[in-house]
Amino acid sequence: MGIFRSKKKKADQPITLKECVAMIEEVLKTVGLNPSEQRMRNQNSPGWFVQRGSAVIYIFLIQNKKTLSVRFVSPILFLPEDLITPFYRRCLEINMELMNCALGATNDQIALVSERPLHNLDVDQMVYLLHTISAVADDIDDKLAKEFKAAMYVQGIEPS
């Protein structure tokens, strides 16, 4: 095959879901966590969670017809009751400064999200992504909550 359609498998390229799970577990071990303690139960696909300061980061493996990807999701806030337009504008302004992640809204929550295909992604790159999203989430959740009087996301707790 030609240069761009090589069928050769790179030694570090995860191909199967099982290999991808092992890669995530290695990432968690690298940052000093026990993968079995971080594993989410009752999921349709493999998932883990990580706590950093006030931020919770969920890690999911996403499998579609063509590729496997890893998705980091950190719900940080519930939408504020007032000043929703200025709040959304502030989120868009923050998005302009972010790298390798973005803010999004889902189910009355604001979350920080990053998704990358696992093709040619190694453990060090995933550790970097985990550190990036966890640091950003831990930094901006407090600031946005204070500025807009929004309820912070707490794992398993709905806003009052």
PDB file of C-alpha atoms in Angstrom:
ATOM      1  CA  MET A   1       0.000   0.000   0.000  1.00  0.00           C
ATOM      2  CA  GLY A   2       0.995   3.613  -0.407  1.00  0.00           C
ATOM      3  CA  ILE A   3       2.272   6.024   2.180  1.00  0.00           C
ATOM      4  CA  PHE A   4      -1.181   7.177   3.356  1.00  0.00           C
ATOM      5  CA  ARG A   5      -2.944   3.802   3.365  1.00  0.00           C
ATOM      6  CA  SER A   6      -0.438   1.619   5.127  1.00  0.00           C
ATOM      7  CA  LYS A   7      -1.932  -1.476   6.779  1.00  0.00           C
ATOM      8  CA  LYS A   8       0.978  -1.855   9.182  1.00  0.00           C
ATOM      9  CA  LYS A   9      -0.010  -1.849  12.837  1.00  0.00           C
ATOM     10  CA  LYS A  10       2.163   0.306  15.059  1.00  0.00           C
ATOM     11  CA  ALA A  11       3.227  -1.435  18.253  1.00  0.00           C
ATOM     12  CA  ASP A  12       1.733   1.283  20.491  1.00  0.00           C
ATOM     13  CA  GLN A  13      -1.507   1.779  18.530  1.00  0.00           C
ATOM     14  CA  PRO A  14      -4.521   0.437  20.431  1.00  0.00           C
ATOM     15  CA  ILE A  15      -6.732  -1.580  18.131  1.00  0.00           C
ATOM     16  CA  THR A  16      -9.193  -3.466  20.313  1.00  0.00           C
ATOM     17  CA  LEU A  17     -11.483  -2.270  23.065  1.00  0.00           C
ATOM     18  CA  LYS A  18      -9.564  -4.506  25.475  1.00  0.00           C
ATOM     19  CA  GLU A  19      -6.274  -2.782  24.539  1.00  0.00           C
ATOM     20  CA  CYS A  20      -7.913   0.622  25.000  1.00  0.00           C
ATOM     21  CA  VAL A  21      -9.202  -0.329  28.457  1.00  0.00           C
ATOM     22  CA  ALA A  22      -5.666  -1.410  29.393  1.00  0.00           C
ATOM     23  CA  MET A  23      -4.360   1.945  28.134  1.00  0.00           C
ATOM     24  CA  ILE A  24      -6.829   3.938  30.298  1.00  0.00           C
ATOM     25  CA  GLU A  25      -5.921   1.797  33.292  1.00  0.00           C
ATOM     26  CA  GLU A  26      -2.248   2.580  32.660  1.00  0.00           C
ATOM     27  CA  VAL A  27      -3.087   6.299  32.543  1.00  0.00           C
ATOM     28  CA  LEU A  28      -4.842   6.046  35.908  1.00  0.00           C
ATOM     29  CA  LYS A  29      -1.906   4.143  37.418  1.00  0.00           C
ATOM     30  CA  THR A  30       0.477   6.785  36.040  1.00  0.00           C
ATOM     31  CA  VAL A  31      -1.393   9.510  37.948  1.00  0.00           C
ATOM     32  CA  GLY A  32      -1.384   7.421  41.139  1.00  0.00           C
ATOM     33  CA  LEU A  33      -4.928   6.001  41.044  1.00  0.00           C
ATOM     34  CA  ASN A  34      -6.230   2.462  41.331  1.00  0.00           C
ATOM     35  CA  PRO A  35      -8.188   1.795  38.099  1.00  0.00           C
ATOM     36  CA  SER A  36     -10.583  -0.661  39.732  1.00  0.00           C
ATOM     37  CA  GLU A  37     -11.566   1.948  42.350  1.00  0.00           C
ATOM     38  CA  GLN A  38     -12.150   4.551  39.623  1.00  0.00           C
ATOM     39  CA  ARG A  39     -14.216   2.251  37.381  1.00  0.00           C
ATOM     40  CA  MET A  40     -17.835   3.260  36.839  1.00  0.00           C
ATOM     41  CA  ARG A  41     -20.342   0.470  37.182  1.00  0.00           C
ATOM     42  CA  ASN A  42     -23.589  -0.050  35.241  1.00  0.00           C
ATOM     43  CA  GLN A  43     -22.331   1.580  32.061  1.00  0.00           C
ATOM     44  CA  ASN A  44     -22.958   0.435  28.489  1.00  0.00           C
ATOM     45  CA  SER A  45     -19.335   1.165  27.679  1.00  0.00           C
ATOM     46  CA  PRO A  46     -16.207   1.243  29.850  1.00  0.00           C
ATOM     47  CA  GLY A  47     -15.958   4.330  32.043  1.00  0.00           C
ATOM     48  CA  TRP A  48     -13.950   5.733  34.940  1.00  0.00           C
ATOM     49  CA  PHE A  49     -14.042   8.847  37.108  1.00  0.00           C
ATOM     50  CA  VAL A  50     -11.322  11.033  38.591  1.00  0.00           C
ATOM     51  CA  GLN A  51     -11.647  13.756  41.246  1.00  0.00           C
ATOM     52  CA  ARG A  52      -9.398  16.821  41.183  1.00  0.00           C
ATOM     53  CA  GLY A  53     -10.207  19.521  43.684  1.00  0.00           C
ATOM     54  CA  SER A  54     -13.855  20.391  43.156  1.00  0.00           C
ATOM     55  CA  ALA A  55     -13.942  18.874  39.644  1.00  0.00           C
ATOM     56  CA  VAL A  56     -15.058  15.371  38.694  1.00  0.00           C
ATOM     57  CA  ILE A  57     -13.806  14.025  35.370  1.00  0.00           C
ATOM     58  CA  TYR A  58     -15.510  11.076  33.694  1.00  0.00           C
ATOM     59  CA  ILE A  59     -13.543   9.060  31.159  1.00  0.00           C
ATOM     60  CA  PHE A  60     -15.415   7.059  28.532  1.00  0.00           C
ATOM     61  CA  LEU A  61     -14.311   4.862  25.672  1.00  0.00           C
ATOM     62  CA  ILE A  62     -16.505   5.517  22.665  1.00  0.00           C
ATOM     63  CA  GLN A  63     -16.682   2.882  19.945  1.00  0.00           C
ATOM     64  CA  ASN A  64     -18.306   3.571  16.603  1.00  0.00           C
ATOM     65  CA  LYS A  65     -18.106   1.752  13.286  1.00  0.00           C
ATOM     66  CA  LYS A  66     -14.747   3.183  12.244  1.00  0.00           C
ATOM     67  CA  THR A  67     -12.797   4.135  15.338  1.00  0.00           C
ATOM     68  CA  LEU A  68     -12.364   4.099  19.092  1.00  0.00           C
ATOM     69  CA  SER A  69     -12.035   7.368  20.948  1.00  0.00           C
ATOM     70  CA  VAL A  70     -11.554   8.504  24.516  1.00  0.00           C
ATOM     71  CA  ARG A  71     -13.889  11.158  25.892  1.00  0.00           C
ATOM     72  CA  PHE A  72     -13.215  13.205  29.011  1.00  0.00           C
ATOM     73  CA  VAL A  73     -16.312  14.924  30.442  1.00  0.00           C
ATOM     74  CA  SER A  74     -16.281  17.164  33.482  1.00  0.00           C
ATOM     75  CA  PRO A  75     -19.691  18.566  34.477  1.00  0.00           C
ATOM     76  CA  ILE A  76     -18.840  21.724  36.374  1.00  0.00           C
ATOM     77  CA  LEU A  77     -22.021  23.724  36.980  1.00  0.00           C
ATOM     78  CA  PHE A  78     -25.771  23.750  36.723  1.00  0.00           C
ATOM     79  CA  LEU A  79     -27.133  26.575  34.598  1.00  0.00           C
ATOM     80  CA  PRO A  80     -27.728  29.712  36.668  1.00  0.00           C
ATOM     81  CA  GLU A  81     -31.316  30.806  37.222  1.00  0.00           C
ATOM     82  CA  ASP A  82     -30.569  34.422  36.286  1.00  0.00           C
ATOM     83  CA  LEU A  83     -28.296  36.165  33.797  1.00  0.00           C
ATOM     84  CA  ILE A  84     -28.338  33.203  31.418  1.00  0.00           C
ATOM     85  CA  THR A  85     -27.361  35.237  28.318  1.00  0.00           C
ATOM     86  CA  PRO A  86     -24.314  36.832  30.002  1.00  0.00           C
ATOM     87  CA  PHE A  87     -23.445  33.407  31.393  1.00  0.00           C
ATOM     88  CA  TYR A  88     -23.474  31.808  27.936  1.00  0.00           C
ATOM     89  CA  ARG A  89     -21.441  34.713  26.562  1.00  0.00           C
ATOM     90  CA  ARG A  90     -18.847  34.224  29.309  1.00  0.00           C
ATOM     91  CA  CYS A  91     -18.660  30.500  28.487  1.00  0.00           C
ATOM     92  CA  LEU A  92     -18.042  31.367  24.820  1.00  0.00           C
ATOM     93  CA  GLU A  93     -15.323  33.835  25.824  1.00  0.00           C
ATOM     94  CA  ILE A  94     -13.671  31.133  27.918  1.00  0.00           C
ATOM     95  CA  ASN A  95     -13.917  28.702  24.972  1.00  0.00           C
ATOM     96  CA  MET A  96     -11.812  31.110  22.906  1.00  0.00           C
ATOM     97  CA  GLU A  97      -8.958  30.640  25.380  1.00  0.00           C
ATOM     98  CA  LEU A  98      -9.190  26.865  25.829  1.00  0.00           C
ATOM     99  CA  MET A  99      -6.974  24.335  24.112  1.00  0.00           C
ATOM    100  CA  ASN A 100      -7.809  20.616  23.698  1.00  0.00           C
ATOM    101  CA  CYS A 101     -11.196  21.016  25.410  1.00  0.00           C
ATOM    102  CA  ALA A 102     -14.409  23.027  25.188  1.00  0.00           C
ATOM    103  CA  LEU A 103     -17.355  24.063  27.317  1.00  0.00           C
ATOM    104  CA  GLY A 104     -20.763  22.718  26.360  1.00  0.00           C
ATOM    105  CA  ALA A 105     -24.286  22.583  27.739  1.00  0.00           C
ATOM    106  CA  THR A 106     -26.295  19.428  28.338  1.00  0.00           C
ATOM    107  CA  ASN A 107     -29.208  18.584  30.657  1.00  0.00           C
ATOM    108  CA  ASP A 108     -29.134  22.001  32.402  1.00  0.00           C
ATOM    109  CA  GLN A 109     -25.423  21.554  33.090  1.00  0.00           C
ATOM    110  CA  ILE A 110     -22.243  23.095  31.784  1.00  0.00           C
ATOM    111  CA  ALA A 111     -19.474  20.586  31.169  1.00  0.00           C
ATOM    112  CA  LEU A 112     -15.908  20.689  29.956  1.00  0.00           C
ATOM    113  CA  VAL A 113     -15.350  18.092  27.219  1.00  0.00           C
ATOM    114  CA  SER A 114     -12.426  16.683  25.271  1.00  0.00           C
ATOM    115  CA  GLU A 115     -12.574  13.763  22.845  1.00  0.00           C
ATOM    116  CA  ARG A 116      -9.729  12.277  20.840  1.00  0.00           C
ATOM    117  CA  PRO A 117      -9.464   9.236  18.587  1.00  0.00           C
ATOM    118  CA  LEU A 118      -7.241   6.584  20.149  1.00  0.00           C
ATOM    119  CA  HIS A 119      -5.393   6.016  16.869  1.00  0.00           C
ATOM    120  CA  ASN A 120      -1.734   6.861  17.604  1.00  0.00           C
ATOM    121  CA  LEU A 121      -2.582   8.306  21.037  1.00  0.00           C
ATOM    122  CA  ASP A 122      -0.184   7.127  23.715  1.00  0.00           C
ATOM    123  CA  VAL A 123      -0.333   7.010  27.515  1.00  0.00           C
ATOM    124  CA  ASP A 124       1.705  10.219  27.956  1.00  0.00           C
ATOM    125  CA  GLN A 125      -0.659  12.149  25.671  1.00  0.00           C
ATOM    126  CA  MET A 126      -3.687  10.857  27.567  1.00  0.00           C
ATOM    127  CA  VAL A 127      -2.110  11.788  30.894  1.00  0.00           C
ATOM    128  CA  TYR A 128      -1.577  15.292  29.467  1.00  0.00           C
ATOM    129  CA  LEU A 129      -5.239  15.488  28.369  1.00  0.00           C
ATOM    130  CA  LEU A 130      -6.432  14.300  31.777  1.00  0.00           C
ATOM    131  CA  HIS A 131      -4.243  16.864  33.561  1.00  0.00           C
ATOM    132  CA  THR A 132      -5.403  19.621  31.196  1.00  0.00           C
ATOM    133  CA  ILE A 133      -9.131  19.026  31.526  1.00  0.00           C
ATOM    134  CA  SER A 134      -8.951  18.446  35.276  1.00  0.00           C
ATOM    135  CA  ALA A 135      -6.911  21.607  35.871  1.00  0.00           C
ATOM    136  CA  VAL A 136      -9.164  23.756  33.684  1.00  0.00           C
ATOM    137  CA  ALA A 137     -12.352  22.323  35.229  1.00  0.00           C
ATOM    138  CA  ASP A 138     -11.043  22.829  38.761  1.00  0.00           C
ATOM    139  CA  ASP A 139     -10.065  26.415  37.910  1.00  0.00           C
ATOM    140  CA  ILE A 140     -13.138  27.674  36.064  1.00  0.00           C
ATOM    141  CA  ASP A 141     -15.906  25.969  38.050  1.00  0.00           C
ATOM    142  CA  ASP A 142     -15.312  28.108  41.143  1.00  0.00           C
ATOM    143  CA  LYS A 143     -14.957  31.323  39.136  1.00  0.00           C
ATOM    144  CA  LEU A 144     -18.133  30.824  37.084  1.00  0.00           C
ATOM    145  CA  ALA A 145     -20.118  29.667  40.118  1.00  0.00           C
ATOM    146  CA  LYS A 146     -19.154  32.801  42.028  1.00  0.00           C
ATOM    147  CA  GLU A 147     -19.637  35.202  39.104  1.00  0.00           C
ATOM    148  CA  PHE A 148     -23.109  33.900  38.153  1.00  0.00           C
ATOM    149  CA  LYS A 149     -24.295  32.345  41.441  1.00  0.00           C
ATOM    150  CA  ALA A 150     -24.571  28.977  39.719  1.00  0.00           C
ATOM    151  CA  ALA A 151     -24.747  25.713  41.662  1.00  0.00           C
ATOM    152  CA  MET A 152     -21.592  23.654  41.293  1.00  0.00           C
ATOM    153  CA  TYR A 153     -21.822  20.080  40.091  1.00  0.00           C
ATOM    154  CA  VAL A 154     -21.238  17.515  42.816  1.00  0.00           C
ATOM    155  CA  GLN A 155     -21.074  13.871  41.791  1.00  0.00           C
ATOM    156  CA  GLY A 156     -24.497  12.273  42.260  1.00  0.00           C
ATOM    157  CA  ILE A 157     -26.217  15.383  43.675  1.00  0.00           C
ATOM    158  CA  GLU A 158     -28.875  17.429  41.874  1.00  0.00           C
ATOM    159  CA  PRO A 159     -29.129  21.198  42.496  1.00  0.00           C
ATOM    160  CA  SER A 160     -31.581  22.433  45.126  1.00  0.00           C
TER     161      SER A 160
END
